[in-house]
Short mmCIF file of C-alpha atoms in Angstrom, two decimals:
data_model
loop_
_atom_site.label_atom_id
_atom_site.label_comp_id
_atom_site.label_asym_id
_atom_site.label_seq_id
_atom_site.Cartn_x
_atom_site.Cartn_y
_atom_site.Cartn_z
CA MET A 1 99.72 72.67 108.79
CA ILE A 2 97.42 71.21 105.94
CA GLY A 3 93.99 72.91 105.87
CA TYR A 4 95.25 76.02 107.87
CA ASN A 5 96.28 79.51 106.56
CA LEU A 6 100.03 80.24 106.68
CA VAL A 7 100.92 83.76 107.39
CA THR A 8 104.53 85.05 106.72
CA PRO A 9 105.98 88.35 105.45
CA GLN A 10 105.68 86.91 101.91
CA THR A 11 101.95 86.23 102.01
CA PRO A 12 98.96 88.44 102.01
CA LYS A 13 97.89 89.47 105.35
CA ASP A 14 95.30 86.83 105.79
CA GLY A 15 97.81 84.23 104.75
CA LEU A 16 97.66 81.42 102.13
CA LEU A 17 95.77 78.13 102.53
CA VAL A 18 98.19 75.09 102.94
CA ASN A 19 97.18 72.11 100.96
CA ALA A 20 100.50 70.39 100.56
CA VAL A 21 103.58 70.09 102.57
CA LEU A 22 107.23 69.30 101.57
CA ILE A 23 108.89 67.03 104.12
CA HIS A 24 112.73 67.08 104.33
CA GLU A 25 115.23 65.66 106.86
CA GLY A 26 116.15 68.15 109.51
CA VAL A 27 119.38 69.91 109.13
CA ASP A 28 121.38 71.10 112.12
CA ILE A 29 122.71 74.50 110.82
CA VAL A 30 126.21 75.77 111.86
CA ARG A 31 126.72 78.48 109.40
CA GLN A 32 124.34 80.34 106.95
CA LEU A 33 125.66 81.63 103.65
CA TYR A 34 124.19 83.42 100.75
CA LEU A 35 124.52 82.21 97.23
CA ALA A 36 122.88 83.53 93.90
CA PHE A 37 123.19 83.89 90.19
CA VAL A 38 121.39 86.94 88.78
CA LEU A 39 121.44 88.82 85.48
CA ASP A 40 123.60 91.91 86.33
CA ARG A 41 122.53 95.14 84.39
CA THR A 42 125.68 96.84 85.31
CA SER A 43 128.00 94.22 83.80
CA GLN A 44 125.35 93.18 81.20
CA SER A 45 126.10 89.63 81.97
CA PRO A 46 125.28 86.79 84.60
CA ALA A 47 126.81 87.36 87.96
CA LEU A 48 127.67 85.28 91.02
CA ILE A 49 126.71 87.01 94.27
CA VAL A 50 128.05 85.32 97.58
CA SER A 51 127.95 86.47 101.07
CA LYS A 52 129.05 85.09 104.45
CA ASN A 53 125.79 86.71 105.95
CA GLY A 54 123.21 84.26 104.85
CA GLY A 55 119.76 83.49 106.36
CA MET A 56 118.56 87.15 106.11
CA GLU A 57 117.25 89.35 103.28
CA ILE A 58 120.27 90.25 101.15
CA GLU A 59 118.78 93.84 100.88
CA GLU A 60 119.30 93.99 104.76
CA VAL A 61 122.97 92.81 104.32
CA ALA A 62 123.53 95.43 101.68
CA LYS A 63 122.52 98.13 104.16
CA THR A 64 124.37 96.85 107.22
CA GLU A 65 127.44 95.09 105.77
CA PRO A 66 127.85 95.84 102.22
CA ASP A 67 131.45 94.75 102.12
CA SER A 68 130.44 91.24 102.80
CA ILE A 69 128.69 90.90 99.53
CA ILE A 70 130.83 89.82 96.61
CA VAL A 71 129.51 90.25 93.01
CA GLU A 72 131.58 88.35 90.27
CA PRO A 73 130.41 89.00 86.61
CA ILE A 74 130.56 85.95 84.37
CA ASP A 75 131.69 85.98 80.79
CA ILE A 76 128.79 84.29 79.11
CA SER A 77 131.08 82.96 76.23
CA LYS A 78 133.48 81.24 78.68
CA GLY A 79 131.27 80.38 81.53
CA ILE A 80 132.22 80.42 85.33
CA SER A 81 136.01 80.42 85.80
CA ASP A 82 138.16 78.51 88.23
CA ALA A 83 139.27 81.95 89.63
CA THR A 84 135.66 82.98 90.42
CA LEU A 85 135.09 79.62 92.05
CA ASN A 86 138.17 79.91 94.16
CA LYS A 87 137.31 83.35 95.25
CA ALA A 88 133.76 82.32 96.30
CA VAL A 89 135.17 79.43 98.41
CA LYS A 90 137.72 81.80 100.06
CA VAL A 91 135.10 84.40 100.81
CA LEU A 92 132.70 81.93 102.34
CA GLN A 93 135.47 80.15 104.21
CA LEU A 94 134.60 76.81 102.65
CA GLU A 95 138.14 75.54 102.13
CA SER A 96 137.40 72.17 103.99
CA VAL A 97 134.60 71.40 101.42
CA ALA A 98 136.12 73.38 98.52
CA GLN A 99 135.37 70.71 95.72
CA ASP A 100 131.72 70.09 96.90
CA ALA A 101 131.24 73.88 97.08
CA LYS A 102 132.54 74.35 93.57
CA ASP A 103 130.50 71.53 92.12
CA GLN A 104 127.30 72.90 93.61
CA ILE A 105 128.05 76.43 92.37
CA LYS A 106 128.81 75.04 88.86
CA ASN A 107 125.56 72.91 88.79
CA LEU A 108 123.53 75.74 89.95
CA TYR A 109 125.00 78.01 87.10
CA LYS A 110 124.03 75.09 84.56
CA MET A 111 120.52 75.29 85.91
CA PHE A 112 120.60 79.08 85.74
CA LEU A 113 121.22 78.80 82.01
CA ALA A 114 119.10 75.92 81.19
CA PHE A 115 116.07 77.41 82.85
CA ASP A 116 116.50 80.91 81.21
CA ALA A 117 116.51 82.20 84.71
CA THR A 118 116.99 85.78 85.70
CA GLN A 119 117.68 84.85 89.37
CA VAL A 120 118.52 81.56 91.17
CA GLU A 121 118.98 82.36 94.76
CA ILE A 122 119.90 79.86 97.66
CA ASN A 123 119.41 81.44 101.11
CA PRO A 124 120.63 80.02 103.35
CA TRP A 125 123.37 77.83 101.87
CA ALA A 126 124.30 76.13 105.08
CA THR A 127 126.81 73.94 106.66
CA ASP A 128 126.11 71.28 109.16
CA PRO A 129 128.40 69.97 112.09
CA HIS A 130 129.97 67.53 109.75
CA GLY A 131 130.82 70.26 107.32
CA LYS A 132 128.33 69.17 104.68
CA LEU A 133 126.77 71.80 102.54
CA TRP A 134 123.01 72.02 102.29
CA MET A 135 120.79 74.30 100.02
CA ILE A 136 118.15 75.00 102.54
CA ASP A 137 115.76 77.46 100.80
CA SER A 138 115.64 78.69 97.07
CA LYS A 139 114.06 81.24 94.88
CA ILE A 140 114.04 80.84 91.11
CA ASN A 141 112.81 83.46 88.56
CA VAL A 142 112.31 82.63 84.97
CA ASP A 143 112.45 85.18 82.11
CA ASP A 144 108.90 85.61 80.86
CA ASN A 145 110.20 86.07 77.24
CA ALA A 146 111.72 82.61 77.36
CA LYS A 147 108.49 80.68 78.56
CA PHE A 148 108.05 79.32 75.04
CA ARG A 149 111.25 77.38 75.72
CA GLN A 150 110.28 76.47 79.20
CA GLN A 151 106.86 74.90 78.86
CA ARG A 152 107.63 72.26 81.53
CA LEU A 153 108.17 74.93 84.00
CA VAL A 154 105.11 76.68 82.99
CA ASN A 155 102.90 73.72 83.25
CA LEU A 156 104.40 72.99 86.67
CA ARG A 157 103.15 76.46 87.85
CA LYS A 158 99.64 75.82 86.32
CA THR A 159 99.38 72.75 88.42
CA SER A 160 101.12 73.96 91.56
CA VAL A 161 99.63 74.96 94.89
CA ALA A 162 100.64 78.54 94.14
CA SER A 163 98.57 78.75 91.08
CA GLU A 164 95.51 77.69 92.78
CA GLN A 165 95.93 80.65 95.23
CA THR A 166 96.66 83.17 92.32
CA ASP A 167 94.02 85.72 91.49
CA PRO A 168 92.11 84.06 88.32
CA HIS A 169 92.17 87.42 86.63
CA GLU A 170 96.03 87.37 86.79
CA GLU A 171 96.03 83.96 84.92
CA VAL A 172 93.73 85.25 82.37
CA ALA A 173 95.95 88.32 81.85
CA VAL A 174 99.15 86.36 81.64
CA ASN A 175 97.66 84.01 79.13
CA ALA A 176 96.67 87.07 76.96
CA GLY A 177 100.00 88.74 77.35
CA LEU A 178 98.78 91.54 79.59
CA SER A 179 100.41 92.88 82.74
CA TYR A 180 97.88 92.69 85.63
CA VAL A 181 98.19 92.91 89.49
CA ALA A 182 94.98 92.89 91.59
CA LEU A 183 94.68 95.61 94.33
CA ASP A 184 92.10 96.27 97.12
CA GLY A 185 90.29 99.19 95.59
CA ASN A 186 87.03 99.78 93.65
CA ILE A 187 88.14 101.79 90.54
CA GLY A 188 89.29 99.36 87.66
CA CYS A 189 92.03 100.76 85.66
CA MET A 190 93.17 100.00 82.05
CA VAL A 191 96.26 101.96 80.84
CA ASN A 192 98.89 101.54 78.32
CA GLY A 193 102.43 101.79 79.65
CA ALA A 194 103.74 100.99 83.12
CA GLY A 195 104.73 104.62 83.74
CA LEU A 196 101.32 105.96 82.87
CA ALA A 197 99.62 103.29 84.70
CA MET A 198 101.51 104.06 87.90
CA ALA A 199 100.82 107.71 87.49
CA THR A 200 97.14 106.98 86.89
CA MET A 201 96.91 104.98 90.25
CA ASP A 202 98.70 107.79 92.01
CA VAL A 203 96.30 110.41 90.67
CA ILE A 204 93.32 108.15 91.71
CA LYS A 205 94.75 107.96 95.30
CA LEU A 206 95.54 111.78 95.35
CA TYR A 207 91.96 112.53 94.76
CA GLY A 208 90.78 110.10 97.40
CA GLY A 209 89.96 107.10 95.31
CA ASP A 210 91.23 103.60 95.45
CA PRO A 211 92.49 101.66 92.45
CA ALA A 212 91.36 97.99 92.20
CA ASN A 213 94.29 96.92 89.88
CA PHE A 214 97.25 97.64 87.82
CA LEU A 215 96.55 96.72 84.19
CA ASP A 216 98.85 97.67 81.45
CA VAL A 217 97.83 96.75 77.84
CA GLY A 218 101.26 97.71 76.45
CA GLY A 219 102.16 99.72 73.48
CA GLY A 220 101.05 97.24 70.74
CA ALA A 221 97.94 95.58 72.19
CA SER A 222 95.46 94.03 69.80
CA VAL A 223 91.74 94.40 69.78
CA GLU A 224 91.53 91.00 71.41
CA GLN A 225 93.75 91.84 74.16
CA VAL A 226 91.86 94.96 74.88
CA LYS A 227 88.70 93.05 74.85
CA THR A 228 90.20 90.45 77.35
CA ALA A 229 91.38 93.43 79.55
CA PHE A 230 87.90 94.95 79.57
CA GLU A 231 86.40 91.51 80.51
CA ILE A 232 88.81 91.27 83.47
CA LEU A 233 87.90 94.61 84.77
CA SER A 234 84.14 94.31 84.34
CA SER A 235 84.07 90.89 86.10
CA HIS A 236 86.19 92.03 89.10
CA PRO A 237 83.81 91.88 92.15
CA LYS A 238 84.97 95.06 93.69
CA VAL A 239 84.93 97.18 90.78
CA GLU A 240 82.35 99.95 90.90
CA THR A 241 83.79 102.18 88.17
CA ILE A 242 86.22 101.53 85.26
CA LEU A 243 88.67 104.16 84.12
CA ILE A 244 90.50 103.70 80.85
CA ASN A 245 93.36 106.09 80.26
CA ILE A 246 95.25 105.72 76.99
CA PHE A 247 97.97 107.81 75.40
CA GLY A 248 98.11 106.94 71.81
CA GLY A 249 101.82 106.71 70.74
CA ILE A 250 102.52 103.38 69.27
CA MET A 251 99.18 102.23 70.71
CA LYS A 252 96.30 103.82 68.49
CA CYS A 253 93.45 105.19 70.29
CA ASP A 254 90.92 103.64 67.66
CA VAL A 255 92.25 100.13 68.46
CA ILE A 256 91.42 100.73 72.07
CA ALA A 257 87.97 101.99 71.24
CA GLU A 258 87.40 99.11 68.88
CA GLY A 259 88.29 96.62 71.68
CA ILE A 260 86.01 98.40 74.21
CA MET A 261 83.04 98.39 71.73
CA LYS A 262 83.63 94.76 71.00
CA ALA A 263 83.78 93.69 74.58
CA ALA A 264 80.83 95.94 75.46
CA LYS A 265 78.54 93.75 73.08
CA LEU A 266 79.65 90.63 75.01
CA VAL A 267 79.81 91.92 78.51
CA ASN A 268 76.80 93.07 80.58
CA LEU A 269 78.41 96.25 81.92
CA LYS A 270 76.60 97.39 85.12
CA VAL A 271 79.10 100.07 86.32
CA PRO A 272 79.99 103.58 84.97
CA LEU A 273 82.81 103.60 82.21
CA VAL A 274 85.13 106.56 81.96
CA CYS A 275 87.42 106.72 78.93
CA ARG A 276 90.21 109.20 78.17
CA LEU A 277 91.98 108.75 74.78
CA TYR A 278 94.59 111.01 73.75
CA GLY A 279 97.12 110.85 70.97
CA THR A 280 97.25 108.74 67.70
CA ASN A 281 93.82 108.52 65.97
CA ALA A 282 92.15 110.00 69.02
CA GLN A 283 89.60 111.92 66.99
#
């Protein structure tokens, strides 16, 4: 596999280059289960999610067999209760390995808290012919706002295989505190607010254009952040025009203008620049 492109539903259409392989002993799977901890907005607390239908996307399970998904909110001050653990074991029919199952769930919850995670998903959580439980595949999402507490994980990402295959502009944007996603078009967009950014991209598509990115400078961007955003757009190889669309509410239009002017002195701009500034200090 090393040196070849791996193509899956989770990769870009051309796949991702494989330059490392994790080798694990083979597991003869008998049953595939689903196990996860997430931050649940409904209960405003962590929640344990389990289903007997593992090995497939939980969204598909929710469509086809919603009753098979059990969601148990967790009192953050008390932790995961014995009642919740017993219910999970019963739902997943793991009575024969009840203690091992409970221990794994409890350890997973400890990790969920320790990593400031918004999601820890094991799919599948599988049994083998001997009844042993295995965590076969996992997904972990860490709260961006907690990265100052999770520097070890941040540094792991920087040196991981995945980071080598990340758009370099995305890395620059993350480090500057900007929200950026690269797209395939040729019109670079810099907008404040995710809603306005999405609407701007929709309007571009409506009129036959193709956005090159999603870039949200947020409601309180500094001159330096605006300058960084401008540099990202002007260095994008596919960008043939830059569109800046700002609604000045919390974000002041003169701050955006100052950032653009500062960047224009440092960047050799070779494409047309279109600015729309409306709202606070627009004049």
